[in-house]
Tab-separated table of C-alpha atoms in Angstrom:
chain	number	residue	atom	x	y	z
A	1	UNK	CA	0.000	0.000	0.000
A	2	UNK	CA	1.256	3.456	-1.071
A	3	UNK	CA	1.017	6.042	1.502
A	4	UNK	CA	2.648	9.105	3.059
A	5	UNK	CA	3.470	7.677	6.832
A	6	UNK	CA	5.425	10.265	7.748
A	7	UNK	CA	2.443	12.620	8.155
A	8	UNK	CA	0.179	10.543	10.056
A	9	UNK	CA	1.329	11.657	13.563
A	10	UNK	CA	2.464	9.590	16.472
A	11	UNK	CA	1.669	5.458	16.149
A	12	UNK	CA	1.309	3.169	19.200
A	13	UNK	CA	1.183	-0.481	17.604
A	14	UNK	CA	-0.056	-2.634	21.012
A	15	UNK	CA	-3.318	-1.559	22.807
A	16	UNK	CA	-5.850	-3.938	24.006
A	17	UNK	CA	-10.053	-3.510	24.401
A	18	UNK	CA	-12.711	-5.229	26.563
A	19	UNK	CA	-12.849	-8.176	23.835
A	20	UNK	CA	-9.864	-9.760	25.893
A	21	UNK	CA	-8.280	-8.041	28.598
A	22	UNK	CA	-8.503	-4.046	28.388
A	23	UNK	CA	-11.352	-1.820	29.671
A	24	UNK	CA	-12.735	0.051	27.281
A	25	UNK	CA	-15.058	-1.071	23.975
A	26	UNK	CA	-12.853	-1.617	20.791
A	27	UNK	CA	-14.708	1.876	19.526
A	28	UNK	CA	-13.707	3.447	22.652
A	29	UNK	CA	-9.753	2.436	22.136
A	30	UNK	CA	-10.038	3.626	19.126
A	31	UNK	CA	-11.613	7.321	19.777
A	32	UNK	CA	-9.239	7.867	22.733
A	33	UNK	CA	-6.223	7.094	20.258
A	34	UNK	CA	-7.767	9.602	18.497
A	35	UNK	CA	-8.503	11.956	21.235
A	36	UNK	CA	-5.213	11.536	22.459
A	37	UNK	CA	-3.426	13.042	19.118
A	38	UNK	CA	-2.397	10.096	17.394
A	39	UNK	CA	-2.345	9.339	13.925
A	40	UNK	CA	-1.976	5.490	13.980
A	41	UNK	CA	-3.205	2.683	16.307
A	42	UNK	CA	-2.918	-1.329	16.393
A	43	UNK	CA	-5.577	-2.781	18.471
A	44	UNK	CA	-3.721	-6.365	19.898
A	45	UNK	CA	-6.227	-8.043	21.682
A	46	UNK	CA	-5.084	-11.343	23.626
A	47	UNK	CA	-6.116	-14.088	20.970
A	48	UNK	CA	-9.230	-13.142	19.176
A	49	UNK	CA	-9.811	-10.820	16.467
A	50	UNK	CA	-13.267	-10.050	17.797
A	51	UNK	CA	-13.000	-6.119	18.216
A	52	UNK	CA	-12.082	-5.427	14.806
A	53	UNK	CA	-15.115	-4.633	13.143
A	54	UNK	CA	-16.305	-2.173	15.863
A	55	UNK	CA	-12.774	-0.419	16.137
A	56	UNK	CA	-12.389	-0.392	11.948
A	57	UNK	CA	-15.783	1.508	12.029
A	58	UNK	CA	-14.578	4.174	14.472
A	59	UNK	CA	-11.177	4.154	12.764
A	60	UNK	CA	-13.364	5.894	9.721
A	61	UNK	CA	-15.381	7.974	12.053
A	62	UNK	CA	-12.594	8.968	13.772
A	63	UNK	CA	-9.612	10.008	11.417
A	64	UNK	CA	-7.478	7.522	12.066
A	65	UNK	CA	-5.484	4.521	10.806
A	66	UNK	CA	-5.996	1.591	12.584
A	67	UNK	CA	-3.892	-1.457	12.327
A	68	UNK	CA	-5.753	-4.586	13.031
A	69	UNK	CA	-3.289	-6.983	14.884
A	70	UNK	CA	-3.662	-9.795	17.812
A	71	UNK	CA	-1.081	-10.975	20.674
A	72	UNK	CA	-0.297	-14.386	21.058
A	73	UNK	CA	0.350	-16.175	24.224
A	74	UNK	CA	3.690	-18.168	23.790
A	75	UNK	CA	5.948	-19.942	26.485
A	76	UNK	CA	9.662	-20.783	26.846
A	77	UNK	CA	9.740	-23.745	30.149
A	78	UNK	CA	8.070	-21.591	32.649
A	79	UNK	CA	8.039	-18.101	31.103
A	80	UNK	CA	5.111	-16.343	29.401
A	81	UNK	CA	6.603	-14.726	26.436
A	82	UNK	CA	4.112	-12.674	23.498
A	83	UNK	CA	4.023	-12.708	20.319
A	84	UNK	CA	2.506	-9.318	18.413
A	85	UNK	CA	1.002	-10.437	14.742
A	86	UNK	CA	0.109	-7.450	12.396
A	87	UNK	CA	-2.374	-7.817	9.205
A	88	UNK	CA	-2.844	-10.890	9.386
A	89	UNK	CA	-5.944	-12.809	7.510
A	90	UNK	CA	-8.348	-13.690	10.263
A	91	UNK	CA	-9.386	-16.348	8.725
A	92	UNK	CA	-6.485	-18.035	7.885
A	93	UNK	CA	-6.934	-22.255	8.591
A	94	UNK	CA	-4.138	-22.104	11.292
A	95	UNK	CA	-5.109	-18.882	12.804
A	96	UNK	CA	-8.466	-19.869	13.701
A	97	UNK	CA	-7.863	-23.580	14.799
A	98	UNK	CA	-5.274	-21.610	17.720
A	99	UNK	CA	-7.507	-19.344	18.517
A	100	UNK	CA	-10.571	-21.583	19.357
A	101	UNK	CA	-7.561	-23.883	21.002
A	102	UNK	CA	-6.201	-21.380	23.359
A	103	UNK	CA	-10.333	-19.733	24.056
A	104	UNK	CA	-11.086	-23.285	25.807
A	105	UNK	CA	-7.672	-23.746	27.444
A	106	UNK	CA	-8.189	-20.084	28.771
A	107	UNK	CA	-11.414	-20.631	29.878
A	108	UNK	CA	-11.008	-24.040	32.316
A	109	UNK	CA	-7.574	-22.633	33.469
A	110	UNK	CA	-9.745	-19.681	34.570
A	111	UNK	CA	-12.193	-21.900	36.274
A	112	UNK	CA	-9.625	-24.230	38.105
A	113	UNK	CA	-8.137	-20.794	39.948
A	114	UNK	CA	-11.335	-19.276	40.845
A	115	UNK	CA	-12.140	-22.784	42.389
A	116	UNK	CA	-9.053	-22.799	44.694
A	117	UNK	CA	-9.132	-19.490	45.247
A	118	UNK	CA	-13.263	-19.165	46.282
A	119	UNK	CA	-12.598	-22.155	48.676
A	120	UNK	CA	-10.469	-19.382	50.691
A	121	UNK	CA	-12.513	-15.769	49.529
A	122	UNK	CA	-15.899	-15.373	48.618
A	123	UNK	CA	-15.339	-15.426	44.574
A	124	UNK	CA	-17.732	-17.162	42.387
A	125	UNK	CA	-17.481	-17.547	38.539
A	126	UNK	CA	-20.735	-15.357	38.306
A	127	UNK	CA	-18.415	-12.747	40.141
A	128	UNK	CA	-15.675	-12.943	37.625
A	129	UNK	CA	-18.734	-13.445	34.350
A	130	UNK	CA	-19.317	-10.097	35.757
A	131	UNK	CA	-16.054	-8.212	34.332
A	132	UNK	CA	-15.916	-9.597	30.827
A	133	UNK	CA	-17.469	-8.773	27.695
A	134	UNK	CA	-20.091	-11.416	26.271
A	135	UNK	CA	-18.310	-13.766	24.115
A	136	UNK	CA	-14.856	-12.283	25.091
A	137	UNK	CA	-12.147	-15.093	26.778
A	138	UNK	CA	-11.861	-15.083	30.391
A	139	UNK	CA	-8.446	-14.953	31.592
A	140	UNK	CA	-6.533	-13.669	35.120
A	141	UNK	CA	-7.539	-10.197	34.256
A	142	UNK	CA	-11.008	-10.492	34.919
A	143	UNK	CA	-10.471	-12.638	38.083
A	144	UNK	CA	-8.396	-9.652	38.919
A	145	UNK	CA	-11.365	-7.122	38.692
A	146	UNK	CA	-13.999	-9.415	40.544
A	147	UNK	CA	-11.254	-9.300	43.506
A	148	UNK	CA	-11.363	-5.761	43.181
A	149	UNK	CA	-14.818	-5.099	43.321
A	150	UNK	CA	-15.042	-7.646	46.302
A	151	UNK	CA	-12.735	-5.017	47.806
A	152	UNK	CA	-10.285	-8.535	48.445
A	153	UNK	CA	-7.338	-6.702	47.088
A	154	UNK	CA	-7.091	-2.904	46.032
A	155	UNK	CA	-6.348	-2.455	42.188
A	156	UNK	CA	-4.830	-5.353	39.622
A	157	UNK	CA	-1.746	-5.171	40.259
A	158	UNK	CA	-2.203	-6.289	43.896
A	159	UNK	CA	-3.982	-8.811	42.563
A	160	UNK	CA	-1.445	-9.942	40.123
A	161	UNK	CA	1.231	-9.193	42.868
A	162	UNK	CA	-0.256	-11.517	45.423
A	163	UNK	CA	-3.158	-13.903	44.731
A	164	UNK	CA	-2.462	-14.357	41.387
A	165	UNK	CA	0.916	-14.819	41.320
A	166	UNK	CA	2.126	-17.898	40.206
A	167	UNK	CA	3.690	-18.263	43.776
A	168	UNK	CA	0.380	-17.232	45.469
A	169	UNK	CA	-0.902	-20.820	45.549
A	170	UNK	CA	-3.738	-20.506	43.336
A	171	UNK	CA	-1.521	-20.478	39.732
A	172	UNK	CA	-2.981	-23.002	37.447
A	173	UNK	CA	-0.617	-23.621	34.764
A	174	UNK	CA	-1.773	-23.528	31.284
A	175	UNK	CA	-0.263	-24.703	27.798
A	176	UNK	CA	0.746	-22.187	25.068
A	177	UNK	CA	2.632	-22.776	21.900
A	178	UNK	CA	6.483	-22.230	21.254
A	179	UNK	CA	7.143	-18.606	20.181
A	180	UNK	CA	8.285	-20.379	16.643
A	181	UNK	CA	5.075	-21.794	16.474
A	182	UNK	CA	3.020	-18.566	17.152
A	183	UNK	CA	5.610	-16.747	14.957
A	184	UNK	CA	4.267	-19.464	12.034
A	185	UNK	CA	1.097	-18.995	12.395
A	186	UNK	CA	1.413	-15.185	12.053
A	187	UNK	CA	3.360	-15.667	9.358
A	188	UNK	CA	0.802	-18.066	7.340
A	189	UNK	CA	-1.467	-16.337	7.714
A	190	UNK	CA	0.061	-13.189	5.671
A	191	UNK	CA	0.944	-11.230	8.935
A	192	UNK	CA	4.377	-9.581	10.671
A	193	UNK	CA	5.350	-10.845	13.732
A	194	UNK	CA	6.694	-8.966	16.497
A	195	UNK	CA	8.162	-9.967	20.323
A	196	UNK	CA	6.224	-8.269	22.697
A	197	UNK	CA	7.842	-6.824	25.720
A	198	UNK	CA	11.096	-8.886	25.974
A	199	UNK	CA	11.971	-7.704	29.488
A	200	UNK	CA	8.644	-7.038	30.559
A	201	UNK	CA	8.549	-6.775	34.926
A	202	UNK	CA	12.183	-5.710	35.071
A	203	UNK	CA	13.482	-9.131	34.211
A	204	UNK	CA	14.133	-10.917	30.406
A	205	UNK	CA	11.532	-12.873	30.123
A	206	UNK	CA	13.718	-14.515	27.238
A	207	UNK	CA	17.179	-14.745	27.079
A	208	UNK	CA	18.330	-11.876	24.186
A	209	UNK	CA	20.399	-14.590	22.449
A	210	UNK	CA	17.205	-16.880	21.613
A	211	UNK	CA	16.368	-14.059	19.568
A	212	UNK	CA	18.422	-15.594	16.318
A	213	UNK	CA	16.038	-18.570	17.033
A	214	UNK	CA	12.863	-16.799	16.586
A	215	UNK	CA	14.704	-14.721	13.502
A	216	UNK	CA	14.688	-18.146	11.946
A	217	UNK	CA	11.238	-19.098	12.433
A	218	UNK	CA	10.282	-15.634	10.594
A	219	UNK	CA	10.305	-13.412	13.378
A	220	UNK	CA	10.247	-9.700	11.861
A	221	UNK	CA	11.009	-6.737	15.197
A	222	UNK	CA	11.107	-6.156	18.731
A	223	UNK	CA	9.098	-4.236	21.066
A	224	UNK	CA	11.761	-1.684	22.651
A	225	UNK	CA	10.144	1.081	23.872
A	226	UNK	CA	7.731	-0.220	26.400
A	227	UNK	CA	7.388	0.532	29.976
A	228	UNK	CA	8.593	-2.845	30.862
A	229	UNK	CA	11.661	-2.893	29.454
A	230	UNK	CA	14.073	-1.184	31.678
A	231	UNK	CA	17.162	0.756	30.626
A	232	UNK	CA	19.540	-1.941	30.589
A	233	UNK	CA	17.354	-4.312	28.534
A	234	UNK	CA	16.474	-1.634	25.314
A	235	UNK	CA	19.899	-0.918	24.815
A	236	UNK	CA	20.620	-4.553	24.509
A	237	UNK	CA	17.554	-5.203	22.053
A	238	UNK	CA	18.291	-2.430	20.442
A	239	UNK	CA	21.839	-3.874	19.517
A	240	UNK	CA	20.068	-7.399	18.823
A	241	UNK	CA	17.598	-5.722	16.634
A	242	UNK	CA	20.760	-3.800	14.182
A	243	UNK	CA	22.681	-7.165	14.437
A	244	UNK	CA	19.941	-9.322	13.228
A	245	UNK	CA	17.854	-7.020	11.092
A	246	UNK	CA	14.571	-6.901	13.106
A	247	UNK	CA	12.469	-3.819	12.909
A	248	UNK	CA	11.937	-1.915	16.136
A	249	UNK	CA	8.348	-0.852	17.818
A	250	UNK	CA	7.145	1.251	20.678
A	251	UNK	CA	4.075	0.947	22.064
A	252	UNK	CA	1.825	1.370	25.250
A	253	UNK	CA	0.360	-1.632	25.881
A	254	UNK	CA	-3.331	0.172	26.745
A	255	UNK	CA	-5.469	-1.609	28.729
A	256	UNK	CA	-7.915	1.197	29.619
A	257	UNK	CA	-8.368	1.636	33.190
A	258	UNK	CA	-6.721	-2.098	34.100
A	259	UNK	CA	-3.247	-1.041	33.525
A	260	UNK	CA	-1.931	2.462	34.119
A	261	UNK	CA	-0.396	2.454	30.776
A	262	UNK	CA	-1.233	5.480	28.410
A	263	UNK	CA	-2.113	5.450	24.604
A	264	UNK	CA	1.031	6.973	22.905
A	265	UNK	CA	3.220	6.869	26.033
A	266	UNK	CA	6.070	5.506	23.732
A	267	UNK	CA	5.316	5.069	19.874
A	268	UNK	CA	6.761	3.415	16.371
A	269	UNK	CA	8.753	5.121	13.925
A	270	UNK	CA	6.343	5.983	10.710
A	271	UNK	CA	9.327	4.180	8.425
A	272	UNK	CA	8.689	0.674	10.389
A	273	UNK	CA	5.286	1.172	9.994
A	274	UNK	CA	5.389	1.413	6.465
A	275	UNK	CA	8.057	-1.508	6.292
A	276	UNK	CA	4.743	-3.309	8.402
A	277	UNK	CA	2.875	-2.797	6.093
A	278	UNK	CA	4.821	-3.553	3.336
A	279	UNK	CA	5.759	-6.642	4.217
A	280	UNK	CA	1.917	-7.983	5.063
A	281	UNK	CA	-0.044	-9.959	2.979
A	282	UNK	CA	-3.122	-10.948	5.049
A	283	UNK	CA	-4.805	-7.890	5.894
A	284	UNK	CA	-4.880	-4.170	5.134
A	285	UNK	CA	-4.625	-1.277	7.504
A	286	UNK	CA	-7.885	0.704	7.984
A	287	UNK	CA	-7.432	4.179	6.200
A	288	UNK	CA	-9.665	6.957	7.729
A	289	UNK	CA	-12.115	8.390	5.021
């Protein structure tokens, strides 16, 4: 797609909606993008591609791009590690046999910890229904937000700090694909793949040198500027990234009022946007009229 990116205005490339684990409507992520000055926004949500259509329509409305895009859940042994996948086709074979996977292994991990956890505080799963869209996957999040308004624990980050830790006794473990194999379904299915986060909570979540791994499996940028990667760690990735070719993103990781996080709070240069979207084959950004 030909287009002047360089005028746009500021890009954020990772913000989530109520569809999985943010706050706010995918229309409502979209108009605050907007509200808040910037020109492009990727709405990531955890594993489903369900707010597109409502944030595409206030894309138009609004005068924005928006990029349509998904985070995958990945693991390395014990560590979470995420997988961003740009313009990809939703309905790519692979794509939606994951999807539909990882929805049901969500869902009955999410039932096995508000079990154990409701036989010591007075959490139900009507409690937790309670804080997630209809038809939207419930995860740790929303368990999060029924503790809140139980007044158990004070915001979700307490909640993620303490009870929901996966040293606070009630961590179910769940199963999620190899980074290469979330990378290859992005990249089936027409999309760019991009490693969320690295160093996310002050620690690597991945050691930088598995990086040439993931390069192999198709693995096109990093995610540098994010509030989770400390000082240390970007300056690292940032040397990975120019020794191995891999595009560089900043984003905020929005999650409305569940993570203090702020749409445009860091932001992608308008050149790796339009190598993004050069390189994609699935899907198409969503041009404002």
């Amino acid at each position: 797609m030909e287009h002047d990116w360089e005028g746009i205005g500021p890009i954020d490339l990772h913000a989530h909606s109520r569809e999985s684990d943010g706050t706010d409507a995918p229309g409502d992520v979209v108009r605050a993008a907007a509200a808040a000055g910037l020109g492009a926004v990727a709405l990531t949500d955890h594993d489903t591609v369900a707010g597109w259509a409502e944030a595409a329509v206030a894309a138009i409305e609004s005068g924005i791009v928006l990029i349509p895009g998904v985070e995958f859940s990945a693991q390395i042994g014990p560590a979470s590690v995420h997988v961003l996948g740009y313009l990809l086709d939703p309905e790519a074979e692979a794509f939606i046999g994951e999807r539909e996977r990882i929805r049901l292994e969500r869902v009955e991990r999410a039932e096995r910890m508000v079990h154990a956890i409701g036989q010591d505080y007075p959490l139900t799963w009507q409690h937790v229904e309670e804080h997630s869209a209809p038809g939207a996957t419930i995860g740790r999040p929303h368990i999060a937000d029924a503790l809140v308004t139980l007044g158990i624990v004070a915001d979700r980050s307490a909640a993620f700090e303490g009870i929901l830790h996966w040293q606070g006794g009630y961590y179910q473990p769940h199963h999620a694909p190899a980074p290469e194999e979330a990378i290859g379904i992005i990249k089936d299915a027409g999309g760019v793949a991009v490693l969320a986060h690295p160093a996310a909570r002050g620690r690597a979540v991945m050691r930088m040198g598995s990086l040439g791994d993931l390069v192999g499996a198709g693995l096109d940028g990093v995610e540098v500027w994010h509030r989770d990667n400390d000082e240390p760690s970007r300056r690292q990735l940032l040397a990975d990234a120019e020794r191995l070719s891999l595009l560089v993103t900043g984003s905020s990781d929005y999650h409305g009022d569940g993570k203090p996080n702020r749409l445009g709070e860091h932001t992608t240069d308008p050149a790796v946007l339009a190598e993004i979207v050069r390189r994609a084959t699935g899907w198409a950004p969503v041009m404002p009229a």
